[in-house]
XYZ file of C-alpha atoms in Angstrom:
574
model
C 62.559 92.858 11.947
C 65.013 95.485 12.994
C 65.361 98.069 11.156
C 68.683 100.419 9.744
C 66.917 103.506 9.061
C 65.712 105.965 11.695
C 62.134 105.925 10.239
C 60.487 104.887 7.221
C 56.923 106.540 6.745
C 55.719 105.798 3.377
C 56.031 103.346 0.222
C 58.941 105.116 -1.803
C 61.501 104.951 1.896
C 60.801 100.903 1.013
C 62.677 101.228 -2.080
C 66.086 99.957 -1.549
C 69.220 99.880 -3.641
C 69.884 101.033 -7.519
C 71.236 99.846 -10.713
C 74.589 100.094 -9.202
C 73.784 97.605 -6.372
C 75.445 94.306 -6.177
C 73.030 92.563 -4.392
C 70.646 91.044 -6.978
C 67.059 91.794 -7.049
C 65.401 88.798 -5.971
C 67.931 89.101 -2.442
C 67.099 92.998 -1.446
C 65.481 93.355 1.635
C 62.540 95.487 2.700
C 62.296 97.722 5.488
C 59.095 99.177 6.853
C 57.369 99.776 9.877
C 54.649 97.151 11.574
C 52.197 99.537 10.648
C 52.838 99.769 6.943
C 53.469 96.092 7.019
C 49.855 95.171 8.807
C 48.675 97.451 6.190
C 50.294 96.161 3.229
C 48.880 92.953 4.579
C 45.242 93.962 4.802
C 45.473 95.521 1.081
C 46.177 91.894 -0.199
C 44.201 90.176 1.220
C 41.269 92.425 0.378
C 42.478 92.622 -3.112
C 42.789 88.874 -3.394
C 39.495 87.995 -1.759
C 37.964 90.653 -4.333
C 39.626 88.796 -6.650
C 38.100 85.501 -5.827
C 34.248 87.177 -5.593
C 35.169 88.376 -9.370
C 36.748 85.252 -10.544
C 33.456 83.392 -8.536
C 30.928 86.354 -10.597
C 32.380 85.610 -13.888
C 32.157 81.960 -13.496
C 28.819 82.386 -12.475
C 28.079 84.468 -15.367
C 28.961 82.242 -18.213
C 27.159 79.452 -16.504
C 24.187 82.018 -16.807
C 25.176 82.661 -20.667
C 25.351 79.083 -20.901
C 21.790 78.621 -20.206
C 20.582 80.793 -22.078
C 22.617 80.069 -25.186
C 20.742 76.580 -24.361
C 17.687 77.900 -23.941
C 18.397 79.735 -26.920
C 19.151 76.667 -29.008
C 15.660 74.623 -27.853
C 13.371 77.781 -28.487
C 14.883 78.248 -32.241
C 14.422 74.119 -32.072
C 10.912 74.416 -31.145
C 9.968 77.487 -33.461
C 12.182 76.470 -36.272
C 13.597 73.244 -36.549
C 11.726 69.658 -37.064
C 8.875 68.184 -34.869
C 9.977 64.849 -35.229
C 11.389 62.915 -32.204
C 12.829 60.079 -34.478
C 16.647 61.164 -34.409
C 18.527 57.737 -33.571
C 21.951 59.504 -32.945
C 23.898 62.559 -32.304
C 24.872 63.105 -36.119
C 21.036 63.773 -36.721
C 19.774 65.529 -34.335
C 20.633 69.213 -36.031
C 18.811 67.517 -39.129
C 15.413 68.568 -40.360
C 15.031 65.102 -41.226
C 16.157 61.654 -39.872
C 17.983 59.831 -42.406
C 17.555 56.188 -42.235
C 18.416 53.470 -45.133
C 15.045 52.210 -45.023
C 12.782 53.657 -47.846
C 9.334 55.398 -47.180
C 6.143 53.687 -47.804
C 5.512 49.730 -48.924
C 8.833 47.775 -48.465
C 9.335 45.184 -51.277
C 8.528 41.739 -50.934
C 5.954 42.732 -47.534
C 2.807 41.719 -47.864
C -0.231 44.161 -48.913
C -3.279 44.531 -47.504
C -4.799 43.545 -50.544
C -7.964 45.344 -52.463
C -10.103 48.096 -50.407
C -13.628 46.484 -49.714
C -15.770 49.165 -51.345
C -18.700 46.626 -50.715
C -20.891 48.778 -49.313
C -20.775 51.733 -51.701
C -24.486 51.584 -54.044
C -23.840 50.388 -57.771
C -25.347 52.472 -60.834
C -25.118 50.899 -63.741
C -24.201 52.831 -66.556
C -24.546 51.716 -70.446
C -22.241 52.616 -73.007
C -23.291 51.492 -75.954
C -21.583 51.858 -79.746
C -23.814 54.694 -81.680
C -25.397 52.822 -84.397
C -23.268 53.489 -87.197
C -20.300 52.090 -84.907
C -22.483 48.985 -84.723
C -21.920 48.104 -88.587
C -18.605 46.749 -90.148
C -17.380 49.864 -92.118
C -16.017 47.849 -95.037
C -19.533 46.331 -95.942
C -21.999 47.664 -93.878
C -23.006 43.986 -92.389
C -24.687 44.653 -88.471
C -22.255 43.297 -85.690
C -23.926 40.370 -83.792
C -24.103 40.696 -80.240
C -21.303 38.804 -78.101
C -22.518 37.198 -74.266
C -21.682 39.406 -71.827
C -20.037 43.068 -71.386
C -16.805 44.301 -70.565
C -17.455 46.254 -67.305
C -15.244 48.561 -65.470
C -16.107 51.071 -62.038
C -15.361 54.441 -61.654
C -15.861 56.112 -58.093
C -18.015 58.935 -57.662
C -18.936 61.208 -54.244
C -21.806 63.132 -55.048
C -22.926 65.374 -52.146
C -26.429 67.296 -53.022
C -28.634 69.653 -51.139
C -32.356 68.426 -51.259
C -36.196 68.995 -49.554
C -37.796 66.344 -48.110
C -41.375 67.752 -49.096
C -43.614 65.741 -46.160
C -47.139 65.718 -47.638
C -49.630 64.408 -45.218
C -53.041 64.109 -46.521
C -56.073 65.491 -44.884
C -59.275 63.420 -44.024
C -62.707 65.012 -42.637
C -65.348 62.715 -40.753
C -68.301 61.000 -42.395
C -70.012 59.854 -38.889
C -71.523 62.101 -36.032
C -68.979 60.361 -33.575
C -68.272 63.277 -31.009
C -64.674 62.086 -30.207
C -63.283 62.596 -33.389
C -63.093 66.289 -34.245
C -62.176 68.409 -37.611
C -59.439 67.342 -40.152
C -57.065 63.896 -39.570
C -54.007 63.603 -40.658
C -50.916 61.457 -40.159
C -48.190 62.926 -37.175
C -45.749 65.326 -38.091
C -42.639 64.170 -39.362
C -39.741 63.543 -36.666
C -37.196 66.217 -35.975
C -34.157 66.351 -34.031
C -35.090 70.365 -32.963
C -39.054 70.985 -33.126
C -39.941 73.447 -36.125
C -36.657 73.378 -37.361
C -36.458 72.995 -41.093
C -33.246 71.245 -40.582
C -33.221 67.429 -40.926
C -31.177 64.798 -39.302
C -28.415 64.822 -41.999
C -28.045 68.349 -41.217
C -26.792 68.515 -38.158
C -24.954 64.866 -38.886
C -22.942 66.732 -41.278
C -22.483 69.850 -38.659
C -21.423 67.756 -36.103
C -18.789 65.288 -37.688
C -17.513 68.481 -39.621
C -16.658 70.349 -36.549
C -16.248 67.919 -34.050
C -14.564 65.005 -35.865
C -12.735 67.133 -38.800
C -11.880 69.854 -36.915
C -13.291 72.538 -39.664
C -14.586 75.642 -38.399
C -18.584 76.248 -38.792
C -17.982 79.392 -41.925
C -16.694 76.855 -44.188
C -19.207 74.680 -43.626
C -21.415 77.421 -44.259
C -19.288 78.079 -47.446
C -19.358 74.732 -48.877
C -23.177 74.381 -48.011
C -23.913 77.666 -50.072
C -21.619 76.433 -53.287
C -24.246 73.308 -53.101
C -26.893 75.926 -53.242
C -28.240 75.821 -49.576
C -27.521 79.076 -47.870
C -27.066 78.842 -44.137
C -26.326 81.505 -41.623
C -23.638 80.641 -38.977
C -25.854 81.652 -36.429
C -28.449 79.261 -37.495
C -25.749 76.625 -36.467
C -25.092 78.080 -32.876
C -28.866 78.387 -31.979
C -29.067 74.669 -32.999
C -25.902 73.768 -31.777
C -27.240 75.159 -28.383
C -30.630 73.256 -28.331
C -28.958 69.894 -29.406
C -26.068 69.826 -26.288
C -28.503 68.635 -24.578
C -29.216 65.937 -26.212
C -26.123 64.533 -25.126
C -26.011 64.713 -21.722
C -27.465 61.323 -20.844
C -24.537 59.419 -23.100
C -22.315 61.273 -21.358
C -23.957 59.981 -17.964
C -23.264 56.645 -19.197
C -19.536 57.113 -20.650
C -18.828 58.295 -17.105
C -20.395 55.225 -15.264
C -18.500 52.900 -17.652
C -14.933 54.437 -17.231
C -15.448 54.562 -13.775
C -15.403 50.391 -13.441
C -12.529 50.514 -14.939
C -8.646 50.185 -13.808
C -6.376 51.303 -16.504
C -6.268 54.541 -17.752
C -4.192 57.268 -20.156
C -4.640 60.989 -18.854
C -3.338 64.191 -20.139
C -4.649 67.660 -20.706
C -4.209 70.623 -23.808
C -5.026 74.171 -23.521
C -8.162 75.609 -24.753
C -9.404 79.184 -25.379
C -12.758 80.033 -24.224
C -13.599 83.554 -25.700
C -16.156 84.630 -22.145
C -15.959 86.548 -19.576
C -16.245 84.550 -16.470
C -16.531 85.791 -12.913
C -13.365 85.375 -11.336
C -11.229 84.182 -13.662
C -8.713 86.180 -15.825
C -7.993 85.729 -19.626
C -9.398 83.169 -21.624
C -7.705 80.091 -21.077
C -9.142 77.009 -20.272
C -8.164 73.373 -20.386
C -9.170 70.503 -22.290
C -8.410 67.281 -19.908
C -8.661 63.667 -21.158
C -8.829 60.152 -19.202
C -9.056 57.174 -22.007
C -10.010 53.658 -20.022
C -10.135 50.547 -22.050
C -13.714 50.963 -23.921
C -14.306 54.720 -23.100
C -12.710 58.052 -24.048
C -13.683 61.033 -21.660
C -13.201 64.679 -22.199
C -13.706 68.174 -19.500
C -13.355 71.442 -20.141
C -12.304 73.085 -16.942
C -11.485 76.587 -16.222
C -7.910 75.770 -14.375
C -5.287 72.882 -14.662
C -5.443 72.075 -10.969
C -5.510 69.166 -9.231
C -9.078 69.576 -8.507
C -10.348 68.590 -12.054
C -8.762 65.095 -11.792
C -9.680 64.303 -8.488
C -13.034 65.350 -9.027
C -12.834 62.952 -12.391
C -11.903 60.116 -10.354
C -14.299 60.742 -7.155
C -16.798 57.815 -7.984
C -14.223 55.690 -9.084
C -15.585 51.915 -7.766
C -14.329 51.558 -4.877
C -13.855 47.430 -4.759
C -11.052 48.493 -7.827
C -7.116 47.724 -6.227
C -4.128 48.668 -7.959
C -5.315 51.024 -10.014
C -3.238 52.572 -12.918
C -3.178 55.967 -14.406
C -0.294 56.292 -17.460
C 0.933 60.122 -17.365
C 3.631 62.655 -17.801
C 4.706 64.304 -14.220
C 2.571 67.396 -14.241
C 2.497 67.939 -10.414
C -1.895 67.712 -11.008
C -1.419 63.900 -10.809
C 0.742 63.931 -7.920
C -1.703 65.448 -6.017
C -4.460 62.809 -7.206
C -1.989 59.758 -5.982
C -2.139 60.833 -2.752
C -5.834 62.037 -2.831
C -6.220 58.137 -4.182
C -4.719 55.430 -1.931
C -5.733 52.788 -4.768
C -4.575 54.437 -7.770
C -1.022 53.841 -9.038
C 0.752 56.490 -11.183
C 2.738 54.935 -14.307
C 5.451 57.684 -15.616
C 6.025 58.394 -19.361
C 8.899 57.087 -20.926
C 8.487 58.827 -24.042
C 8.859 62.313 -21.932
C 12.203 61.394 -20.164
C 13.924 60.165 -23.882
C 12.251 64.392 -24.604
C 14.444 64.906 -21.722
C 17.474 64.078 -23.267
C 16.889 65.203 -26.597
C 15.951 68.867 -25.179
C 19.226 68.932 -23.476
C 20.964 67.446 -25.998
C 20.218 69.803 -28.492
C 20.534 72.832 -25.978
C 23.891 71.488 -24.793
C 25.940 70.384 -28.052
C 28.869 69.589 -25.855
C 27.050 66.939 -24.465
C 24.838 65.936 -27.523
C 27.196 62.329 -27.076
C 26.560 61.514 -23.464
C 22.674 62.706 -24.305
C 22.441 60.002 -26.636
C 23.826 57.272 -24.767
C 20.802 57.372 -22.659
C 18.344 57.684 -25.733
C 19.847 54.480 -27.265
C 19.237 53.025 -23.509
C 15.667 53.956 -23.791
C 15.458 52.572 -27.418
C 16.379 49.478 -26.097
C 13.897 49.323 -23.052
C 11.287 49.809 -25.554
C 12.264 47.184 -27.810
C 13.320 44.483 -24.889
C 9.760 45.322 -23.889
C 8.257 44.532 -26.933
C 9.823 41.344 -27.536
C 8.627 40.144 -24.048
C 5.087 41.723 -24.926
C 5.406 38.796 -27.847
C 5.489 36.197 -25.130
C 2.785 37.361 -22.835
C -0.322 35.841 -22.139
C -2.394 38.222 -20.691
C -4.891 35.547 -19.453
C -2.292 34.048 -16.984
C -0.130 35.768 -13.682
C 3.147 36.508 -14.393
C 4.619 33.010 -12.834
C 2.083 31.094 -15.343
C 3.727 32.434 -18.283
C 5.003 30.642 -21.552
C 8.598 29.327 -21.072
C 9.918 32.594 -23.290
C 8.524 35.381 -21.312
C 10.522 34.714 -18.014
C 13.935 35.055 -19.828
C 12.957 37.986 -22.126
C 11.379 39.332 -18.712
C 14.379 38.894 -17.265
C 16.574 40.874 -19.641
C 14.340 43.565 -19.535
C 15.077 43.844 -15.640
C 18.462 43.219 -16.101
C 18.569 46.437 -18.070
C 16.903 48.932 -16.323
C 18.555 48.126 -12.928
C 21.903 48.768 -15.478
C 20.622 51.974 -16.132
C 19.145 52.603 -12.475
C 22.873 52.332 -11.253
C 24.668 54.183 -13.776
C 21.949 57.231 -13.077
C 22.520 56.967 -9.447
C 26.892 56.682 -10.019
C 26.540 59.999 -12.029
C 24.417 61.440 -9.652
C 27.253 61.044 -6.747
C 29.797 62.905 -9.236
C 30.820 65.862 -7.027
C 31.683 68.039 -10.779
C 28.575 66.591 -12.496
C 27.496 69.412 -15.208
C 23.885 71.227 -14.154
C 22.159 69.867 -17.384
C 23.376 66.353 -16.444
C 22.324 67.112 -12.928
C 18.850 68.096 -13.956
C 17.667 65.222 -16.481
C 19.563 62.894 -13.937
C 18.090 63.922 -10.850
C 14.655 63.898 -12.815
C 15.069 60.462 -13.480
C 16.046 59.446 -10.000
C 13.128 61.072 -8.916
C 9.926 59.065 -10.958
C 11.936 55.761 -11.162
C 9.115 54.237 -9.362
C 6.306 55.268 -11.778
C 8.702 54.743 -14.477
C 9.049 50.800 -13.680
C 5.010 49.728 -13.016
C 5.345 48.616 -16.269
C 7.785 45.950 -15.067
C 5.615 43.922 -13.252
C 2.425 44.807 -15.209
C 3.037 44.045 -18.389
C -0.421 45.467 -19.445
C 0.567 49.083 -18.624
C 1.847 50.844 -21.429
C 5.585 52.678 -21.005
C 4.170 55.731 -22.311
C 1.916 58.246 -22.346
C 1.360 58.276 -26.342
C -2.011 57.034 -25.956
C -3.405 60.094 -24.798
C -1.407 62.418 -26.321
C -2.607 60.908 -29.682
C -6.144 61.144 -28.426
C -5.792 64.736 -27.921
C -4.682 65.363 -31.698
C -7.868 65.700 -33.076
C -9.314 68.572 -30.188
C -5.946 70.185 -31.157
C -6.174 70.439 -35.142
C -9.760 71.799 -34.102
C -7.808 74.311 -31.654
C -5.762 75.512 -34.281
C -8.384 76.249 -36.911
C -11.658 77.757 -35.000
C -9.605 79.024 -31.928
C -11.470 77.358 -29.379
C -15.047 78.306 -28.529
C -16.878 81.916 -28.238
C -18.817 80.781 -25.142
C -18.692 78.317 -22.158
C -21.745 76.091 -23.184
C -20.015 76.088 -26.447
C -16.697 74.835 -24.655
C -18.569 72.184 -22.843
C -20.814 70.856 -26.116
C -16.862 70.491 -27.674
C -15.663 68.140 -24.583
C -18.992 66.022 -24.977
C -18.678 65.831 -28.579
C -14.849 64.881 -28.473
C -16.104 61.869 -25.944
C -18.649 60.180 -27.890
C -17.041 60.441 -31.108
C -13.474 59.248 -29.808
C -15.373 56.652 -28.189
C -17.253 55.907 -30.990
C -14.051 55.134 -33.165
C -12.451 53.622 -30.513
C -14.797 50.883 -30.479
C -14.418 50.567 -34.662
C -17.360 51.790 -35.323
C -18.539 54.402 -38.228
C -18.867 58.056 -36.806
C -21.382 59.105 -39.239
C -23.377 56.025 -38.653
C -23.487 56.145 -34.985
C -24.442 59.928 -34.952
C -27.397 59.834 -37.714
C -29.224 56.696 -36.358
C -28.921 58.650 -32.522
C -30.228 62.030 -34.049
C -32.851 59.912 -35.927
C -33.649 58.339 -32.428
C -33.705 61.621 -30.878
C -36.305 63.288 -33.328
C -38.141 60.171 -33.154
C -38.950 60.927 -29.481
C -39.680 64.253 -29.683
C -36.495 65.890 -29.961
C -35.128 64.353 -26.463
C -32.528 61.635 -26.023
C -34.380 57.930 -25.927
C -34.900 56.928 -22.437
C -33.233 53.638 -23.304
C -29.640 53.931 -24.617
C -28.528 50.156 -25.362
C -28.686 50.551 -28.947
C -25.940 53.487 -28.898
C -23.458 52.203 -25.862
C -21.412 49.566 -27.630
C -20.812 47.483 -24.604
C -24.347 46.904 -24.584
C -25.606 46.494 -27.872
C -26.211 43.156 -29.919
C -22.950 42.195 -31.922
C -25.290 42.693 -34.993
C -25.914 45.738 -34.040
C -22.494 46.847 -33.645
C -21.299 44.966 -36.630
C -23.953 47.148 -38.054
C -22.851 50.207 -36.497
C -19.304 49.981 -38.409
C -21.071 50.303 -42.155
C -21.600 53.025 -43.881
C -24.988 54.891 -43.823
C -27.388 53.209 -46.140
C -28.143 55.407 -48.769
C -31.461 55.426 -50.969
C -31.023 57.066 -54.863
C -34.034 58.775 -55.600
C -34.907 61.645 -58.034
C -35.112 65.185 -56.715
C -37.472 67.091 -59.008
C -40.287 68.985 -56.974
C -39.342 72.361 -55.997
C -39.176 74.079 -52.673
C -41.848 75.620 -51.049
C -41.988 77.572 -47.439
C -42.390 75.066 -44.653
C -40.451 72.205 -45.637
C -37.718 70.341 -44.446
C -34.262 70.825 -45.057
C -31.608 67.916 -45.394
C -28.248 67.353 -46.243
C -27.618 63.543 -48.021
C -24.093 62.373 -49.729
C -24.669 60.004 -52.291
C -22.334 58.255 -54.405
């Protein structure tokens, strides 16, 4: 550019022209020098490319407000808002209830289950007579004549009652010179679960079940036990508590060995405090892991949530047992044990990829719609499951089925390879929104575990199983804390086994426990070297059918009083 002024050494020589200037504005020309010019140059483009690393910041800031605005919204969710899951659209799921036009509880014109059987409660027979001027007409005074029969009508009672057994076992001296029989003869001591203890079987029935079943901590037992005028220490509990864990050891032995031999199984795993020091570790949580097979329910309290505890769970797993199935969320733990375990098959959660959605659908409102799109998609895998479920004969392989369950088997394929291909079109969306991305990408991710179900139809699509199993350690959680000590910790995981498993098979909890601690004292205060009785796999169907009754319970009179030495026992009569 050639230039009409001798020299032009700063900004204000650029300036060209006035107000009286013909030339318009837009058509004025600029002289400078190359070196102004180069660095009038270098000033934009510096400016501009600062411009872009702020516009590029900003963006990346509300992206980062964004998220936390979301994570925000699911923390208030969590702390404040409703802990049910069963929103069926985006216009509920603010709600702190799910509206829905079906009423709660019996629907008209279902039928009832009909009258409670109560046959097993004890009858006493109570007379209520007229008093005997009631007995006369009052006009005349003529005696009413008796009619056949009387109207009768029952009235439930629970009576719980503190009582002494007082044993009395006469004494006998010899007669004879024989050398072999020596001082006084009396009959054997009575049985007891914990040697000199003055506490009886129902006792520690009542501790155990009340704790480990109920999930009540030991002072209110203690309370309620002193309102029925048998004052207990707590303490007394824990020694006892500590000299019966043993007792269960062997049943625990035998829970293992059973699950073991078996191919299907529901895992997951809670947090538990455990109030002791312990070389080595830090803080006081522990973890409560569960593995629930077809006939057995398995707890262990571990120290860590590593993939050591269920690897070390599954270690004597049988090893002539193929395909293998464990139903679980994706903790990383059970990764780990897949490929630890060539023969054992990992089964995804359903139910946690529809929490997916409905986490980011309520931490994203903007997207609450496209959220629920794939929760009505995962509504109907569950119900096109179910409805091929109703044609399945699980005695047969899958090409020996009834004529229904290929077409209803079919659908249900037809649909997830829908979904399969939608997830992986989104995924290939070059704007796709992070939230999407993550859920998505998730998905993508397990769809392998997510489909055993497919072609097993035995294997559940979720992981409720367990999660439900681990609802009654958790109300415990919540109200005693955990445990104060780590034999304490381990008596709860051994407890939580043989009672879960003990209702899992149908059978009466109280039952089951009293006639074991009965068999226990029986032998000494040790667990009976032969356990078929209590392992409901092996015992006699009458024996289980047995098993699922309530506690027989004898009515006597409690009149004696209490003297030092005798036993203590707990019985609920009613």
């Amino acid at each position: 550019m050639q230039s009409t002024h001798a020299n032009v050494n700063s900004i204000s020589d650029l300036v060209t022209g006035n107000g009286n200037d013909a030339t318009p504005f837009s058509q004025q020309s600029v002289v400078l020098t190359k070196q102004a010019y180069i660095e009038l140059t270098w000033q934009a483009k510096y400016w501009r490319a600062q411009h872009e690393q702020s516009l590029k910041r900003e963006a990346a800031l509300k992206a980062q407000v964004e998220a936390l605005e979301a994570t925000v919204r699911d923390l208030n969710q969590r702390l404040y808002g409703t802990k049910s899951e069963k929103s069926v659209g985006p216009d509920q799921a603010g709600r702190s209830k799910p509206t829905s036009a079906r009423p709660r509880g019996q629907q008209l014109g279902s039928q009832g289950h009909g009258r409670s059987d109560r046959s097993a409660l004890p009858v006493v027979t109570e007379v209520h007579d007229l008093s005997e001027a009631a007995q006369h007409c009052p006009a005349c005074g003529e005696a009413f004549a008796p009619f056949p029969g009387a109207e009768e009508s029952n009235i439930i009672e629970v009576q719980i009652q503190a009582h002494i057994r007082r044993i009395q076992r006469p004494r006998y001296h010899k007669t004879c010179g024989c050398p072999h029989v020596k001082g006084l003869v009396t009959a054997p001591p009575a049985p007891r679960v914990i040697p000199k203890s003055p506490l009886g079987v129902s006792v520690w029935t009542m501790m155990l079940l009340d704790k480990y079943l109920y999930g009540r901590p030991t002072h209110r037992l203690c309370e309620e036990l002193r309102h029925y005028g048998l004052p207990l220490a707590q303490g007394t509990f824990t020694d006892g508590l500590q000299k019966i864990a043993v007792l269960f050891e062997p049943v625990m032995t035998k829970l293992y060995e059973r699950q073991m031999s078996e191919k299907r199984f529901h895992g997951d795993e809670t947090r538990w405090e455990v109030f002791e020091e312990v070389d080595g570790k830090t803080g006081h949580r522990w973890y409560l892991w569960v593995m629930q097979s077809a006939s057995v329910v398995f707890y262990r309290m571990a120290p860590g949530r590593g993939a050591d505890v269920p690897t070390a769970h599954f270690a004597k797993l049988h090893k002539d047992l193929v395909d293998v199935v464990l139903v679980c969320d994706r903790y990383s733990a059970y990764k780990c044990l897949a490929k630890a375990c060539d023969d054992l098959i990992l089964a995804y959660c359903w139910a946690h990829v529809r929490r997916d959605f409905l986490k980011a659908a309520r931490s994203w409102p903007e997207l609450e719609s496209w959220m629920f799109i794939w929760v009505e998609d995962i509504r109907e895998l569950y119900r096109l499951n179910a409805a091929r479920l109703e044609a399945w004969d699980e005695t047969v392989p899958l090409d020996l089925q009834p004529l229904d369950f290929p077409e209803r088997h079919q659908a249900l394929e037809t649909k997830l390879s829908q979904m399969q291909a939608c997830c992986e079109a989104h995924l290939q969306e070059p704007t796709l929104h992070l939230a999407k991305q993550k859920v998505l990408s998730s998905l993508h991710n397990h769809w392998a575990g997510l489909t055993v179900f497919l072609g097993r139809p035995e294997v559940a699509m979720d992981n409720n199983t367990a999660e439900r199993t681990l609802r009654n350690p958790v109300v415990g959680r919540k109200n005693y804390y955990g445990s104060g000590s780590v034999w304490s910790a381990h008596l709860a995981a051994r407890m939580f086994s043989v009672l879960q498993t003990v209702l899992l098979w149908g059978l009466n909890p109280h039952h089951w426990l009293s006639a074991f601690l009965q068999a226990c004292a029986d032998h000494g205060g040790t667990c009976p070297p032969d356990l078929r009785a209590f392992l409901p796999w092996q015992m006699t169907p009458e024996r289980r059918e047995e098993l699922t009754r309530p506690v027989p319970v004898t009515l006597s009179p409690l009149t004696d009083q209490a003297q030092e030495g005798d036993e203590t026992e707990v019985v609920a009569t009613s």
